Amino acid sequence: MTLLSLSDSRVALIPVVDTGEPLVALDGLSTRLRMDHSTEHRANLGYDLDFRARETVGVKLAKASLQLPDGFTLLVKESLRPSTLQDKWFREYRHKILAHHPGIAEDDANVLASRYVAPPSVAGHPTGGAIDVTLCDGEGRELNLGCPYDADEASSNGACRSACDTLEPQAAAHRRILFTVLGEAGFVNYPFEWWHWSYGDRYWAVVTRREHAIYGAVDMR
């Protein structure tokens, strides 16, 4: 089965008719929903995280958290991201690919880069419609879902892909829990990253066969 990448032209061709829906803070929406405010996480990403999302995304995320089995909590690692940062990360990852694959065609480098860092024009995080989320226990300790959040294919030996068949039973069970509650809430997963889910952005529109996306990039100035 061919996986739909963010470099696919179908994603870029989807028009955006933004609803103008406001952003809401994700903190406090549910007792089963946490944000990763740790100093270590902030240092790893290199910017001050903004745990806001579109209002409907917040409602759906809270709803999903309440469907979890006892002892499980959703842990959001990242949500709203500035478009300028998205562009910076895409260019840096693309440069890394070009350096590691001498002679690779520019278009091929763009395709590979787009699997793990979305081009700014189609990225979900700047719209307020995308979240990176994992599972933790009631004390906030992250659970095993096969590989660390934000790992790429090389560093994770393919475990970053949603449909990885080499996971340990416990990690596979945790993924099923995460995928069930988020999928039933209306989010779509990006198959190259088990932690990346979205609603309302261009990728969601393609997967759900909508005529247009309902969220465009948010002006964060």
PDB file of C-alpha atoms in Angstrom:
ATOM      1  CA  MET A   1       0.000   0.000   0.000  1.00  0.00           C
ATOM      2  CA  THR A   2       1.327   3.435  -0.955  1.00  0.00           C
ATOM      3  CA  LEU A   3       1.435   5.831   1.971  1.00  0.00           C
ATOM      4  CA  LEU A   4       0.225   9.379   1.426  1.00  0.00           C
ATOM      5  CA  SER A   5       3.125  11.761   2.007  1.00  0.00           C
ATOM      6  CA  LEU A   6       2.838  15.484   2.593  1.00  0.00           C
ATOM      7  CA  SER A   7       4.848  15.916  -0.612  1.00  0.00           C
ATOM      8  CA  ASP A   8       1.955  14.437  -2.615  1.00  0.00           C
ATOM      9  CA  SER A   9       0.556  17.033  -5.017  1.00  0.00           C
ATOM     10  CA  ARG A  10      -2.997  16.164  -3.944  1.00  0.00           C
ATOM     11  CA  VAL A  11      -2.314  17.744  -0.558  1.00  0.00           C
ATOM     12  CA  ALA A  12      -0.957  20.998  -1.980  1.00  0.00           C
ATOM     13  CA  LEU A  13      -3.858  21.269  -4.433  1.00  0.00           C
ATOM     14  CA  ILE A  14      -6.537  21.175  -1.742  1.00  0.00           C
ATOM     15  CA  PRO A  15      -7.998  24.683  -1.298  1.00  0.00           C
ATOM     16  CA  VAL A  16      -8.401  26.204   2.142  1.00  0.00           C
ATOM     17  CA  VAL A  17     -11.639  27.839   3.260  1.00  0.00           C
ATOM     18  CA  ASP A  18     -10.738  28.873   6.778  1.00  0.00           C
ATOM     19  CA  THR A  19     -13.636  28.929   9.215  1.00  0.00           C
ATOM     20  CA  GLY A  20     -11.935  31.548  11.367  1.00  0.00           C
ATOM     21  CA  GLU A  21     -12.358  29.245  14.332  1.00  0.00           C
ATOM     22  CA  PRO A  22     -10.467  30.564  17.375  1.00  0.00           C
ATOM     23  CA  LEU A  23      -7.545  28.969  19.141  1.00  0.00           C
ATOM     24  CA  VAL A  24      -8.007  27.545  22.627  1.00  0.00           C
ATOM     25  CA  ALA A  25      -5.529  26.499  25.299  1.00  0.00           C
ATOM     26  CA  LEU A  26      -5.342  22.717  25.600  1.00  0.00           C
ATOM     27  CA  ASP A  27      -4.338  22.812  29.262  1.00  0.00           C
ATOM     28  CA  GLY A  28      -7.242  22.087  31.576  1.00  0.00           C
ATOM     29  CA  LEU A  29      -9.653  20.685  28.983  1.00  0.00           C
ATOM     30  CA  SER A  30      -9.635  17.211  30.541  1.00  0.00           C
ATOM     31  CA  THR A  31      -8.191  15.464  33.577  1.00  0.00           C
ATOM     32  CA  ARG A  32      -6.901  12.786  31.180  1.00  0.00           C
ATOM     33  CA  LEU A  33      -5.050  15.270  28.984  1.00  0.00           C
ATOM     34  CA  ARG A  34      -1.549  16.562  29.760  1.00  0.00           C
ATOM     35  CA  MET A  35       0.946  18.827  28.014  1.00  0.00           C
ATOM     36  CA  ASP A  36       4.692  18.234  28.059  1.00  0.00           C
ATOM     37  CA  HIS A  37       5.875  21.419  29.764  1.00  0.00           C
ATOM     38  CA  SER A  38       9.181  19.863  30.821  1.00  0.00           C
ATOM     39  CA  THR A  39      12.369  21.898  30.518  1.00  0.00           C
ATOM     40  CA  GLU A  40      14.035  18.958  28.774  1.00  0.00           C
ATOM     41  CA  HIS A  41      11.352  18.811  26.085  1.00  0.00           C
ATOM     42  CA  ARG A  42      11.526  22.547  25.460  1.00  0.00           C
ATOM     43  CA  ALA A  43      15.321  22.348  25.191  1.00  0.00           C
ATOM     44  CA  ASN A  44      15.106  19.467  22.710  1.00  0.00           C
ATOM     45  CA  LEU A  45      12.747  21.396  20.421  1.00  0.00           C
ATOM     46  CA  GLY A  46      14.493  24.717  20.897  1.00  0.00           C
ATOM     47  CA  TYR A  47      11.506  27.027  21.238  1.00  0.00           C
ATOM     48  CA  ASP A  48       8.785  28.047  23.681  1.00  0.00           C
ATOM     49  CA  LEU A  49       5.943  25.650  22.999  1.00  0.00           C
ATOM     50  CA  ASP A  50       2.459  27.023  22.408  1.00  0.00           C
ATOM     51  CA  PHE A  51      -0.081  24.442  23.555  1.00  0.00           C
ATOM     52  CA  ARG A  52      -3.059  25.898  21.734  1.00  0.00           C
ATOM     53  CA  ALA A  53      -5.147  24.461  18.921  1.00  0.00           C
ATOM     54  CA  ARG A  54      -8.360  25.216  17.074  1.00  0.00           C
ATOM     55  CA  GLU A  55     -11.424  25.002  19.281  1.00  0.00           C
ATOM     56  CA  THR A  56     -12.831  21.874  17.631  1.00  0.00           C
ATOM     57  CA  VAL A  57      -9.457  20.164  17.911  1.00  0.00           C
ATOM     58  CA  GLY A  58      -9.471  20.867  21.638  1.00  0.00           C
ATOM     59  CA  VAL A  59     -12.990  19.475  22.016  1.00  0.00           C
ATOM     60  CA  LYS A  60     -12.128  16.327  20.075  1.00  0.00           C
ATOM     61  CA  LEU A  61      -8.886  15.819  21.977  1.00  0.00           C
ATOM     62  CA  ALA A  62     -10.645  16.110  25.337  1.00  0.00           C
ATOM     63  CA  LYS A  63     -13.317  13.683  24.146  1.00  0.00           C
ATOM     64  CA  ALA A  64     -10.664  11.199  23.025  1.00  0.00           C
ATOM     65  CA  SER A  65      -8.886  11.375  26.379  1.00  0.00           C
ATOM     66  CA  LEU A  66     -12.060  10.379  28.215  1.00  0.00           C
ATOM     67  CA  GLN A  67     -12.328   7.208  26.126  1.00  0.00           C
ATOM     68  CA  LEU A  68      -8.967   5.904  27.336  1.00  0.00           C
ATOM     69  CA  PRO A  69      -8.826   2.826  29.568  1.00  0.00           C
ATOM     70  CA  ASP A  70      -8.172   3.459  33.248  1.00  0.00           C
ATOM     71  CA  GLY A  71      -4.565   4.371  33.978  1.00  0.00           C
ATOM     72  CA  PHE A  72      -3.884   6.006  30.615  1.00  0.00           C
ATOM     73  CA  THR A  73      -3.569   9.713  29.790  1.00  0.00           C
ATOM     74  CA  LEU A  74      -2.951  11.582  26.540  1.00  0.00           C
ATOM     75  CA  LEU A  75       0.303  13.551  26.538  1.00  0.00           C
ATOM     76  CA  VAL A  76       0.564  16.320  23.945  1.00  0.00           C
ATOM     77  CA  LYS A  77       4.143  16.945  22.876  1.00  0.00           C
ATOM     78  CA  GLU A  78       3.459  19.762  20.420  1.00  0.00           C
ATOM     79  CA  SER A  79       0.509  21.549  18.839  1.00  0.00           C
ATOM     80  CA  LEU A  80       0.593  25.070  17.372  1.00  0.00           C
ATOM     81  CA  ARG A  81       3.887  25.882  15.648  1.00  0.00           C
ATOM     82  CA  PRO A  82       4.965  29.135  13.946  1.00  0.00           C
ATOM     83  CA  SER A  83       5.163  28.962  10.149  1.00  0.00           C
ATOM     84  CA  THR A  84       8.629  30.516  10.290  1.00  0.00           C
ATOM     85  CA  LEU A  85       9.864  27.654  12.466  1.00  0.00           C
ATOM     86  CA  GLN A  86       8.198  25.095  10.207  1.00  0.00           C
ATOM     87  CA  ASP A  87      10.061  26.568   7.241  1.00  0.00           C
ATOM     88  CA  LYS A  88      13.363  26.547   9.141  1.00  0.00           C
ATOM     89  CA  TRP A  89      13.001  22.903  10.177  1.00  0.00           C
ATOM     90  CA  PHE A  90      12.019  21.806   6.679  1.00  0.00           C
ATOM     91  CA  ARG A  91      15.018  23.534   5.097  1.00  0.00           C
ATOM     92  CA  GLU A  92      17.382  22.080   7.719  1.00  0.00           C
ATOM     93  CA  TYR A  93      16.090  18.527   7.273  1.00  0.00           C
ATOM     94  CA  ARG A  94      16.218  18.865   3.498  1.00  0.00           C
ATOM     95  CA  HIS A  95      19.837  20.056   3.758  1.00  0.00           C
ATOM     96  CA  LYS A  96      20.630  17.014   5.915  1.00  0.00           C
ATOM     97  CA  ILE A  97      19.214  14.703   3.241  1.00  0.00           C
ATOM     98  CA  LEU A  98      21.185  16.429   0.484  1.00  0.00           C
ATOM     99  CA  ALA A  99      24.371  16.059   2.548  1.00  0.00           C
ATOM    100  CA  HIS A 100      23.779  12.353   3.217  1.00  0.00           C
ATOM    101  CA  HIS A 101      22.771  11.515  -0.364  1.00  0.00           C
ATOM    102  CA  PRO A 102      25.233  13.154  -2.770  1.00  0.00           C
ATOM    103  CA  GLY A 103      23.780  13.443  -6.247  1.00  0.00           C
ATOM    104  CA  ILE A 104      20.165  13.087  -5.173  1.00  0.00           C
ATOM    105  CA  ALA A 105      17.737  15.069  -7.305  1.00  0.00           C
ATOM    106  CA  GLU A 106      16.203  18.163  -5.746  1.00  0.00           C
ATOM    107  CA  ASP A 107      12.670  16.811  -6.153  1.00  0.00           C
ATOM    108  CA  ASP A 108      13.616  13.506  -4.535  1.00  0.00           C
ATOM    109  CA  ALA A 109      15.181  15.354  -1.602  1.00  0.00           C
ATOM    110  CA  ASN A 110      11.952  17.296  -1.162  1.00  0.00           C
ATOM    111  CA  VAL A 111       9.939  14.066  -1.130  1.00  0.00           C
ATOM    112  CA  LEU A 112      12.175  12.455   1.498  1.00  0.00           C
ATOM    113  CA  ALA A 113      12.226  15.576   3.653  1.00  0.00           C
ATOM    114  CA  SER A 114       8.451  15.898   3.464  1.00  0.00           C
ATOM    115  CA  ARG A 115       7.932  12.499   5.047  1.00  0.00           C
ATOM    116  CA  TYR A 116       9.132  13.772   8.402  1.00  0.00           C
ATOM    117  CA  VAL A 117       9.038  17.570   8.228  1.00  0.00           C
ATOM    118  CA  ALA A 118       6.109  19.041   6.336  1.00  0.00           C
ATOM    119  CA  PRO A 119       6.710  21.812   3.807  1.00  0.00           C
ATOM    120  CA  PRO A 120       5.295  25.042   5.275  1.00  0.00           C
ATOM    121  CA  SER A 121       2.657  25.337   2.543  1.00  0.00           C
ATOM    122  CA  VAL A 122       0.909  22.115   3.628  1.00  0.00           C
ATOM    123  CA  ALA A 123       1.992  21.742   7.260  1.00  0.00           C
ATOM    124  CA  GLY A 124      -0.693  21.069   9.846  1.00  0.00           C
ATOM    125  CA  HIS A 125       0.928  22.492  12.964  1.00  0.00           C
ATOM    126  CA  PRO A 126       0.852  26.156  11.832  1.00  0.00           C
ATOM    127  CA  THR A 127      -2.915  25.827  11.225  1.00  0.00           C
ATOM    128  CA  GLY A 128      -3.746  24.856  14.790  1.00  0.00           C
ATOM    129  CA  GLY A 129      -5.196  21.625  13.430  1.00  0.00           C
ATOM    130  CA  ALA A 130      -2.342  19.220  14.188  1.00  0.00           C
ATOM    131  CA  ILE A 131      -1.091  17.666  17.385  1.00  0.00           C
ATOM    132  CA  ASP A 132       1.816  15.415  18.266  1.00  0.00           C
ATOM    133  CA  VAL A 133       0.563  13.138  21.020  1.00  0.00           C
ATOM    134  CA  THR A 134       1.557  10.015  22.916  1.00  0.00           C
ATOM    135  CA  LEU A 135       0.402   8.133  26.012  1.00  0.00           C
ATOM    136  CA  CYS A 136       1.504   8.422  29.609  1.00  0.00           C
ATOM    137  CA  ASP A 137       0.372   6.933  32.893  1.00  0.00           C
ATOM    138  CA  GLY A 138      -1.509   8.794  35.597  1.00  0.00           C
ATOM    139  CA  GLU A 139       1.744  10.206  36.973  1.00  0.00           C
ATOM    140  CA  GLY A 140       2.838  11.615  33.635  1.00  0.00           C
ATOM    141  CA  ARG A 141       5.418   8.946  32.819  1.00  0.00           C
ATOM    142  CA  GLU A 142       5.566   8.308  29.087  1.00  0.00           C
ATOM    143  CA  LEU A 143       4.642   4.812  27.942  1.00  0.00           C
ATOM    144  CA  ASN A 144       6.386   2.677  25.344  1.00  0.00           C
ATOM    145  CA  LEU A 145       4.915   3.086  21.863  1.00  0.00           C
ATOM    146  CA  GLY A 146       7.831   1.573  19.983  1.00  0.00           C
ATOM    147  CA  CYS A 147      10.185   4.508  19.513  1.00  0.00           C
ATOM    148  CA  PRO A 148      10.622   8.022  20.855  1.00  0.00           C
ATOM    149  CA  TYR A 149       8.340  10.763  19.629  1.00  0.00           C
ATOM    150  CA  ASP A 150       9.941  12.651  16.717  1.00  0.00           C
ATOM    151  CA  ALA A 151      12.289   9.819  15.700  1.00  0.00           C
ATOM    152  CA  ASP A 152      12.858   9.428  11.970  1.00  0.00           C
ATOM    153  CA  GLU A 153      12.979   6.215   9.981  1.00  0.00           C
ATOM    154  CA  ALA A 154      16.739   5.777  10.205  1.00  0.00           C
ATOM    155  CA  SER A 155      17.050   6.320  13.954  1.00  0.00           C
ATOM    156  CA  SER A 156      13.988   4.186  14.759  1.00  0.00           C
ATOM    157  CA  ASN A 157      14.598   1.370  12.250  1.00  0.00           C
ATOM    158  CA  GLY A 158      11.171   2.074  10.834  1.00  0.00           C
ATOM    159  CA  ALA A 159       9.333   2.034  14.164  1.00  0.00           C
ATOM    160  CA  CYS A 160       8.228   5.637  13.622  1.00  0.00           C
ATOM    161  CA  ARG A 161       5.842   4.414  10.941  1.00  0.00           C
ATOM    162  CA  SER A 162       2.335   3.850  12.190  1.00  0.00           C
ATOM    163  CA  ALA A 163       2.028   0.398  10.620  1.00  0.00           C
ATOM    164  CA  CYS A 164       5.211  -1.120  12.032  1.00  0.00           C
ATOM    165  CA  ASP A 165       5.032  -4.918  12.389  1.00  0.00           C
ATOM    166  CA  THR A 166       8.181  -5.337  14.500  1.00  0.00           C
ATOM    167  CA  LEU A 167       6.892  -3.734  17.705  1.00  0.00           C
ATOM    168  CA  GLU A 168       7.008  -5.469  21.052  1.00  0.00           C
ATOM    169  CA  PRO A 169       3.531  -6.611  22.170  1.00  0.00           C
ATOM    170  CA  GLN A 170       3.253  -3.914  24.842  1.00  0.00           C
ATOM    171  CA  ALA A 171       4.160  -1.102  22.434  1.00  0.00           C
ATOM    172  CA  ALA A 172       1.747  -2.463  19.834  1.00  0.00           C
ATOM    173  CA  ALA A 173      -1.041  -2.575  22.423  1.00  0.00           C
ATOM    174  CA  HIS A 174      -0.354   1.025  23.440  1.00  0.00           C
ATOM    175  CA  ARG A 175      -0.500   2.155  19.819  1.00  0.00           C
ATOM    176  CA  ARG A 176      -3.837   0.433  19.340  1.00  0.00           C
ATOM    177  CA  ILE A 177      -5.226   2.331  22.318  1.00  0.00           C
ATOM    178  CA  LEU A 178      -3.933   5.676  21.012  1.00  0.00           C
ATOM    179  CA  PHE A 179      -5.120   5.033  17.460  1.00  0.00           C
ATOM    180  CA  THR A 180      -8.553   3.884  18.569  1.00  0.00           C
ATOM    181  CA  VAL A 181      -9.437   6.911  20.687  1.00  0.00           C
ATOM    182  CA  LEU A 182      -7.995   9.494  18.287  1.00  0.00           C
ATOM    183  CA  GLY A 183      -9.450   7.856  15.192  1.00  0.00           C
ATOM    184  CA  GLU A 184     -12.902   7.603  16.753  1.00  0.00           C
ATOM    185  CA  ALA A 185     -12.689  11.290  17.695  1.00  0.00           C
ATOM    186  CA  GLY A 186     -12.228  12.233  14.032  1.00  0.00           C
ATOM    187  CA  PHE A 187      -8.473  12.776  13.762  1.00  0.00           C
ATOM    188  CA  VAL A 188      -6.387  11.351  10.910  1.00  0.00           C
ATOM    189  CA  ASN A 189      -2.899   9.979  11.397  1.00  0.00           C
ATOM    190  CA  TYR A 190       0.169  10.744   9.288  1.00  0.00           C
ATOM    191  CA  PRO A 191       1.453   7.211   8.522  1.00  0.00           C
ATOM    192  CA  PHE A 192       5.141   8.092   8.684  1.00  0.00           C
ATOM    193  CA  GLU A 193       4.772   9.331  12.289  1.00  0.00           C
ATOM    194  CA  TRP A 194       2.585   7.425  14.763  1.00  0.00           C
ATOM    195  CA  TRP A 195       2.348  10.500  17.029  1.00  0.00           C
ATOM    196  CA  HIS A 196       1.136  13.029  14.411  1.00  0.00           C
ATOM    197  CA  TRP A 197      -2.621  13.538  14.135  1.00  0.00           C
ATOM    198  CA  SER A 198      -4.682  16.271  12.543  1.00  0.00           C
ATOM    199  CA  TYR A 199      -8.155  17.591  11.911  1.00  0.00           C
ATOM    200  CA  GLY A 200      -9.197  20.328   9.494  1.00  0.00           C
ATOM    201  CA  ASP A 201      -5.892  20.792   7.650  1.00  0.00           C
ATOM    202  CA  ARG A 202      -5.106  19.952   4.026  1.00  0.00           C
ATOM    203  CA  TYR A 203      -3.880  16.441   4.818  1.00  0.00           C
ATOM    204  CA  TRP A 204      -7.088  15.677   6.734  1.00  0.00           C
ATOM    205  CA  ALA A 205      -9.113  16.981   3.789  1.00  0.00           C
ATOM    206  CA  VAL A 206      -7.406  14.620   1.340  1.00  0.00           C
ATOM    207  CA  VAL A 207      -7.721  11.568   3.597  1.00  0.00           C
ATOM    208  CA  THR A 208     -11.376  12.235   4.398  1.00  0.00           C
ATOM    209  CA  ARG A 209     -12.168  13.264   0.802  1.00  0.00           C
ATOM    210  CA  ARG A 210     -13.359  16.768   1.615  1.00  0.00           C
ATOM    211  CA  GLU A 211     -13.531  19.470  -1.015  1.00  0.00           C
ATOM    212  CA  HIS A 212     -11.404  21.835   1.032  1.00  0.00           C
ATOM    213  CA  ALA A 213      -9.498  22.217   4.268  1.00  0.00           C
ATOM    214  CA  ILE A 214     -11.164  24.267   6.988  1.00  0.00           C
ATOM    215  CA  TYR A 215      -7.982  25.534   8.675  1.00  0.00           C
ATOM    216  CA  GLY A 216      -5.186  27.568   7.124  1.00  0.00           C
ATOM    217  CA  ALA A 217      -2.018  28.840   8.772  1.00  0.00           C
ATOM    218  CA  VAL A 218      -2.632  31.044  11.802  1.00  0.00           C
ATOM    219  CA  ASP A 219      -1.115  34.526  11.899  1.00  0.00           C
ATOM    220  CA  MET A 220       0.883  34.424  15.151  1.00  0.00           C
ATOM    221  CA  ARG A 221       2.298  37.933  14.930  1.00  0.00           C
TER     222      ARG A 221
END
